[in-house]
């Protein structure tokens, strides 16, 4: 069984153009440059290990990207390309990895503002991403993304992990999501940061305004998710047959606004799946305010407030010995002002009528 919460019905397609922006940008091709070659040897403690698992571990890649990497022919064993992901490697086996990049690189844009929240000089930076801004370009001619601003301040980030127009990007935030995010300044630091995130050493804390009031002050949500491709953009569905990715997150209620039937929720992200927070709360029956994909019913929830983007903010990153907090953007502050100046009413558990038909199994 599969739930495409708020997106499965054809009547919701096509999606609004503002949310289809990232998929409508045209990809361009460019000549390849000489690949960077690295050797990796399987240690006795690792063996035997599947080839795809070894790539995930050594290159800090998600499994799906390791499979694409294998199919590209850039992994060699005995100087011959090997594409069999399930091949088991013995101890002391050495594979050659060609880090195949392209000549494309982001164009520095000195006109874009860049707010540095924290850093480890020479290793990584944590910056504030505005809402309604893409993290990186997908065309060499794009210049209005966050990475264009980063490249202007940190030109050495070009070529990190040979990721072309995604150089240095450790994790992503959706186009409409604001807040703190990390960029690595070297190949080694990119891998280290990816490992820290994978092993839950780096804590990623988000704040979100959700519509409706639910019971409990804290909890944990586990879902099996799968990406789907719609007419205009990709979206996520919840699956129960196990053919997806198991995800989890922990949440706690920070503040209830009973008059407006809304809550401010803090989310500690466990796994990192595309749209995970948004689909999780939508599936639960309490979508994030302004979410045009998973919570269309939230439009106009607060009269007079411009809910043109999902009210989700990457509030805090805890990395190494640093706790880096990103200030709330103006629309968050405006919403706080509206919600906190209203007359308070006695708390009463309220399930909004709009969400009484939430998918079965939602909590």
Coordinates of C-alpha atoms in Angstrom, one line a residue:
X1 CA 0.0 0.0 0.0
X2 CA 1.2 3.5 -0.7
X3 CA 0.1 6.9 0.5
X4 CA 0.9 9.9 -1.7
X5 CA -0.3 12.4 0.9
X6 CA -1.8 15.4 -0.7
X7 CA 0.0 14.6 -3.9
X8 CA -1.3 11.3 -5.2
X9 CA -4.5 12.7 -6.7
X10 CA -4.1 13.9 -10.3
X11 CA -6.1 17.0 -9.4
X12 CA -3.1 18.4 -7.6
X13 CA -1.0 18.3 -10.8
X14 CA 0.6 20.3 -12.3
X15 CA 2.4 21.8 -9.3
X16 CA 2.8 25.6 -8.9
X17 CA 5.5 27.0 -11.1
X18 CA 7.4 28.4 -8.1
X19 CA 7.9 24.8 -6.8
X20 CA 8.7 23.4 -10.2
X21 CA 11.6 25.8 -10.7
X22 CA 14.3 23.3 -9.9
X23 CA 13.1 20.7 -12.3
X24 CA 12.5 23.1 -15.2
X25 CA 16.0 24.4 -15.3
X26 CA 17.8 22.9 -18.2
X27 CA 20.9 20.7 -17.7
X28 CA 23.8 21.5 -20.0
X29 CA 26.7 19.3 -20.9
X30 CA 30.4 20.2 -21.1
X31 CA 33.7 18.5 -22.0
X32 CA 35.1 16.2 -19.3
X33 CA 38.4 16.9 -17.7
X34 CA 41.2 14.5 -16.6
X35 CA 39.8 12.5 -13.7
X36 CA 41.3 12.5 -10.3
X37 CA 42.4 8.9 -9.4
X38 CA 42.4 7.4 -5.9
X39 CA 43.2 3.9 -4.6
X40 CA 41.3 2.2 -1.8
X41 CA 42.3 -1.0 -0.2
X42 CA 40.0 -3.3 1.8
X43 CA 41.3 -3.9 5.3
X44 CA 41.2 -7.4 7.0
X45 CA 38.6 -6.0 9.5
X46 CA 36.3 -4.9 6.7
X47 CA 36.5 -8.1 4.5
X48 CA 34.4 -9.6 3.1
X49 CA 32.4 -6.6 2.0
X50 CA 30.1 -5.8 -0.9
X51 CA 31.5 -3.5 -3.5
X52 CA 28.6 -1.0 -3.2
X53 CA 28.9 -1.0 0.6
X54 CA 32.7 -0.4 0.4
X55 CA 32.1 2.6 -1.9
X56 CA 29.5 4.0 0.4
X57 CA 31.9 3.7 3.3
X58 CA 35.0 5.0 1.7
X59 CA 33.4 7.8 -0.4
X60 CA 30.6 8.6 2.1
X61 CA 28.0 8.2 -0.7
X62 CA 24.4 7.2 -0.3
X63 CA 23.7 3.8 -1.7
X64 CA 21.8 5.0 -4.8
X65 CA 24.7 7.3 -5.7
X66 CA 27.2 4.5 -5.3
X67 CA 25.2 2.4 -7.8
X68 CA 25.2 5.3 -10.3
X69 CA 29.0 5.7 -9.7
X70 CA 29.5 2.0 -10.5
X71 CA 27.4 2.2 -13.7
X72 CA 29.5 5.1 -14.9
X73 CA 32.5 2.8 -15.3
X74 CA 34.7 4.9 -12.9
X75 CA 35.4 2.0 -10.5
X76 CA 38.3 -0.3 -11.7
X77 CA 39.5 -3.7 -10.5
X78 CA 42.7 -4.9 -12.1
X79 CA 42.5 -1.9 -14.5
X80 CA 39.1 -3.1 -15.8
X81 CA 35.8 -1.3 -15.1
X82 CA 33.6 -3.2 -12.7
X83 CA 29.8 -2.6 -12.3
X84 CA 28.7 -5.6 -10.2
X85 CA 27.4 -3.9 -7.1
X86 CA 27.0 -7.2 -5.2
X87 CA 30.6 -8.4 -5.7
X88 CA 32.2 -9.3 -2.4
X89 CA 35.7 -7.9 -1.9
X90 CA 38.4 -9.9 -0.1
X91 CA 41.0 -8.5 2.3
X92 CA 43.8 -6.4 0.7
X93 CA 41.8 -6.0 -2.5
X94 CA 42.6 -2.6 -4.1
X95 CA 40.2 -0.8 -6.3
X96 CA 40.8 2.3 -8.4
X97 CA 38.3 5.1 -8.3
X98 CA 38.2 7.7 -11.0
X99 CA 36.7 10.9 -9.6
X100 CA 35.3 12.0 -12.9
X101 CA 34.4 15.7 -12.8
X102 CA 33.4 18.2 -15.4
X103 CA 34.7 21.6 -16.4
X104 CA 31.5 23.2 -15.1
X105 CA 31.9 25.2 -12.0
X106 CA 29.7 27.8 -10.2
X107 CA 30.2 31.4 -11.2
X108 CA 31.1 33.6 -8.3
X109 CA 28.5 36.2 -7.5
X110 CA 29.8 39.1 -5.3
X111 CA 26.3 40.7 -5.3
X112 CA 24.7 38.0 -3.3
X113 CA 24.8 38.4 0.5
X114 CA 26.4 35.6 2.5
X115 CA 25.9 35.1 6.3
X116 CA 28.6 33.0 7.9
X117 CA 27.2 31.4 11.1
X118 CA 30.3 29.3 12.1
X119 CA 33.3 27.6 10.7
X120 CA 36.4 25.5 11.1
X121 CA 38.9 27.5 9.2
X122 CA 40.2 25.6 6.2
X123 CA 37.8 22.7 6.7
X124 CA 34.1 23.7 6.6
X125 CA 31.7 26.7 6.9
X126 CA 28.2 26.9 8.1
X127 CA 26.1 29.5 6.3
X128 CA 22.5 30.8 6.5
X129 CA 20.4 29.9 3.5
X130 CA 17.5 32.3 2.7
X131 CA 14.2 30.8 1.8
X132 CA 13.3 30.7 -2.0
X133 CA 16.9 30.2 -3.0
X134 CA 18.4 27.1 -4.5
X135 CA 21.5 25.6 -2.8
X136 CA 23.4 25.1 -6.1
X137 CA 23.0 25.7 -9.8
X138 CA 22.3 22.9 -12.2
X139 CA 23.3 25.1 -15.2
X140 CA 26.7 26.9 -15.5
X141 CA 24.8 30.1 -16.4
X142 CA 22.9 30.2 -13.1
X143 CA 24.3 32.8 -10.7
X144 CA 21.6 33.3 -8.1
X145 CA 22.2 30.3 -5.8
X146 CA 23.8 30.0 -2.4
X147 CA 26.8 28.2 -3.9
X148 CA 27.4 31.2 -6.2
X149 CA 27.8 33.4 -3.1
X150 CA 30.0 30.8 -1.3
X151 CA 32.3 30.4 -4.3
X152 CA 32.9 34.2 -4.3
X153 CA 34.1 34.1 -0.7
X154 CA 35.8 30.7 -0.8
X155 CA 37.1 30.1 -4.4
X156 CA 39.1 27.0 -3.3
X157 CA 35.8 25.1 -2.8
X158 CA 35.6 24.7 -6.6
X159 CA 36.4 21.1 -7.4
X160 CA 35.8 19.7 -4.0
X161 CA 34.9 16.0 -4.5
X162 CA 34.8 16.8 -8.2
X163 CA 31.1 17.5 -7.9
X164 CA 31.1 20.2 -10.6
X165 CA 28.1 22.5 -9.9
X166 CA 27.6 20.9 -6.5
X167 CA 31.1 21.3 -5.2
X168 CA 31.4 21.3 -1.4
X169 CA 27.7 20.7 -0.8
X170 CA 27.5 18.4 2.2
X171 CA 23.7 18.3 2.6
X172 CA 20.8 20.2 1.1
X173 CA 17.8 22.3 2.1
X174 CA 14.7 22.5 0.0
X175 CA 14.2 25.6 -2.2
X176 CA 11.6 27.0 0.3
X177 CA 13.4 26.0 3.5
X178 CA 15.7 28.5 5.3
X179 CA 18.4 28.1 7.8
X180 CA 21.9 26.7 8.6
X181 CA 23.7 24.4 6.3
X182 CA 27.3 23.1 5.8
X183 CA 29.8 23.3 3.0
X184 CA 33.1 21.4 3.0
X185 CA 36.3 23.1 1.8
X186 CA 38.3 20.0 0.9
X187 CA 37.7 16.4 -0.3
X188 CA 38.7 14.9 3.1
X189 CA 36.5 17.3 5.0
X190 CA 33.5 16.5 2.8
X191 CA 33.9 12.8 3.5
X192 CA 34.4 13.4 7.2
X193 CA 31.3 15.5 7.4
X194 CA 29.2 13.0 5.5
X195 CA 30.4 10.3 7.9
X196 CA 29.5 12.4 10.9
X197 CA 26.0 13.1 9.6
X198 CA 25.5 9.4 8.6
X199 CA 26.6 8.3 12.1
X200 CA 24.3 10.9 13.8
X201 CA 27.3 12.8 15.3
X202 CA 26.2 16.0 13.7
X203 CA 22.8 17.0 15.1
X204 CA 20.5 18.9 12.7
X205 CA 17.7 20.7 14.5
X206 CA 14.7 22.2 12.6
X207 CA 11.8 24.4 13.7
X208 CA 8.5 24.2 11.9
X209 CA 5.0 25.7 12.2
X210 CA 2.5 22.9 11.8
X211 CA -1.2 23.2 11.4
X212 CA -3.5 21.6 14.0
X213 CA -3.0 20.6 17.6
X214 CA -2.0 17.1 18.5
X215 CA -1.6 15.3 21.8
X216 CA 1.7 14.8 23.4
X217 CA 4.7 17.0 23.9
X218 CA 7.3 14.8 22.2
X219 CA 7.6 11.7 20.1
X220 CA 9.3 9.8 17.3
X221 CA 8.0 9.2 13.8
X222 CA 9.2 6.3 11.6
X223 CA 8.2 6.0 8.0
X224 CA 9.3 4.1 4.9
X225 CA 9.6 6.6 2.1
X226 CA 10.1 6.5 -1.7
X227 CA 10.8 9.1 -4.3
X228 CA 8.4 9.5 -7.2
X229 CA 8.6 11.6 -10.3
X230 CA 5.6 13.7 -11.2
X231 CA 4.9 15.8 -14.2
X232 CA 6.7 18.9 -13.0
X233 CA 8.8 17.7 -10.0
X234 CA 9.8 14.8 -7.8
X235 CA 7.8 14.2 -4.6
X236 CA 7.8 11.6 -1.8
X237 CA 5.3 9.0 -0.9
X238 CA 4.9 6.7 2.1
X239 CA 5.1 3.0 1.4
X240 CA 4.3 0.0 3.5
X241 CA 5.7 -2.8 1.4
X242 CA 9.3 -2.2 2.5
X243 CA 10.4 -1.2 -1.0
X244 CA 11.7 2.2 0.2
X245 CA 14.0 3.9 2.7
X246 CA 13.4 3.6 6.4
X247 CA 13.5 7.0 8.0
X248 CA 13.0 8.5 11.5
X249 CA 12.9 11.8 13.3
X250 CA 12.2 12.9 16.8
X251 CA 10.0 15.9 17.6
X252 CA 8.9 18.0 20.6
X253 CA 6.4 20.8 20.9
X254 CA 7.9 24.1 21.8
X255 CA 4.8 26.2 21.8
X256 CA 1.1 25.9 21.1
X257 CA -1.1 28.6 19.6
X258 CA -4.5 27.3 20.4
X259 CA -6.5 30.2 19.0
X260 CA -5.0 29.7 15.6
X261 CA -4.8 25.9 15.9
X262 CA -1.0 25.8 15.3
X263 CA 2.1 24.6 17.0
X264 CA 5.8 25.4 16.8
X265 CA 7.6 22.0 16.7
X266 CA 11.3 21.2 17.0
X267 CA 12.6 18.3 14.9
X268 CA 15.8 16.4 15.5
X269 CA 16.4 14.9 12.1
X270 CA 17.7 11.3 12.3
X271 CA 17.9 10.1 8.7
X272 CA 18.2 12.6 5.9
X273 CA 15.7 11.8 3.2
X274 CA 14.3 14.3 0.6
X275 CA 11.3 16.2 2.0
X276 CA 11.4 13.9 5.1
X277 CA 10.1 16.4 7.6
X278 CA 7.4 17.7 5.3
X279 CA 6.0 14.3 4.3
X280 CA 6.2 13.0 7.9
X281 CA 4.0 15.7 9.4
X282 CA 1.7 15.7 6.5
X283 CA 1.2 11.9 6.8
X284 CA 0.6 12.4 10.6
X285 CA -2.2 14.7 9.6
X286 CA -0.6 18.0 10.5
X287 CA 1.2 19.5 7.6
X288 CA 3.7 22.4 7.7
X289 CA 2.1 25.8 7.1
X290 CA 2.7 27.0 3.5
X291 CA 3.7 23.6 2.1
X292 CA 2.3 23.6 -1.4
X293 CA 3.2 20.0 -2.1
X294 CA 2.2 18.1 1.0
X295 CA -0.2 20.5 2.6
X296 CA -2.2 22.5 0.1
X297 CA -5.0 22.8 2.7
X298 CA -2.8 25.1 4.8
X299 CA -3.0 27.9 2.3
X300 CA -4.6 30.9 4.0
X301 CA -4.6 29.2 7.4
X302 CA -3.5 32.4 9.0
X303 CA -5.5 35.3 7.5
X304 CA -3.2 38.2 6.3
X305 CA 0.0 36.1 6.5
X306 CA 1.9 35.5 3.3
X307 CA 2.4 31.7 3.5
X308 CA 4.2 31.5 0.1
X309 CA 6.7 28.9 1.3
X310 CA 6.8 26.0 3.8
X311 CA 7.5 27.4 7.3
X312 CA 10.5 25.2 8.0
X313 CA 13.8 26.5 9.3
X314 CA 17.1 24.8 9.9
X315 CA 17.5 26.3 13.4
X316 CA 20.6 24.7 14.8
X317 CA 23.6 22.5 13.9
X318 CA 25.7 20.8 16.5
X319 CA 29.1 19.8 15.1
X320 CA 32.4 19.0 16.8
X321 CA 32.4 21.3 19.8
X322 CA 30.3 24.0 18.3
X323 CA 26.6 24.7 18.6
X324 CA 25.6 26.9 15.7
X325 CA 22.2 28.6 15.7
X326 CA 20.6 30.4 12.8
X327 CA 18.4 33.3 13.6
X328 CA 14.8 33.2 12.5
X329 CA 14.1 34.9 9.2
X330 CA 11.6 37.8 8.9
X331 CA 8.6 35.7 8.0
X332 CA 9.1 33.6 11.1
X333 CA 9.3 36.7 13.2
X334 CA 6.2 38.1 11.6
X335 CA 4.3 34.9 12.2
X336 CA 5.3 34.8 15.8
X337 CA 4.0 38.4 16.2
X338 CA 0.6 37.4 14.7
X339 CA 0.3 34.2 16.8
X340 CA 1.4 35.6 20.1
X341 CA -0.7 38.8 20.1
X342 CA -4.0 36.9 19.6
X343 CA -6.2 36.2 22.6
X344 CA -5.3 32.9 24.3
X345 CA -7.9 30.3 24.9
X346 CA -7.9 27.3 27.2
X347 CA -6.0 24.4 25.6
X348 CA -8.2 21.8 24.0
X349 CA -7.0 18.9 21.9
X350 CA -8.2 19.8 18.4
X351 CA -8.1 17.8 15.3
X352 CA -8.8 20.1 12.4
X353 CA -11.7 19.0 10.2
X354 CA -9.5 19.5 7.1
X355 CA -7.3 16.6 8.3
X356 CA -9.8 14.2 9.8
X357 CA -9.3 12.0 6.7
X358 CA -5.6 11.6 7.4
X359 CA -4.1 8.3 6.1
X360 CA -4.8 5.2 8.3
X361 CA -1.9 4.4 10.6
X362 CA -1.1 8.1 11.2
X363 CA -0.6 9.0 14.9

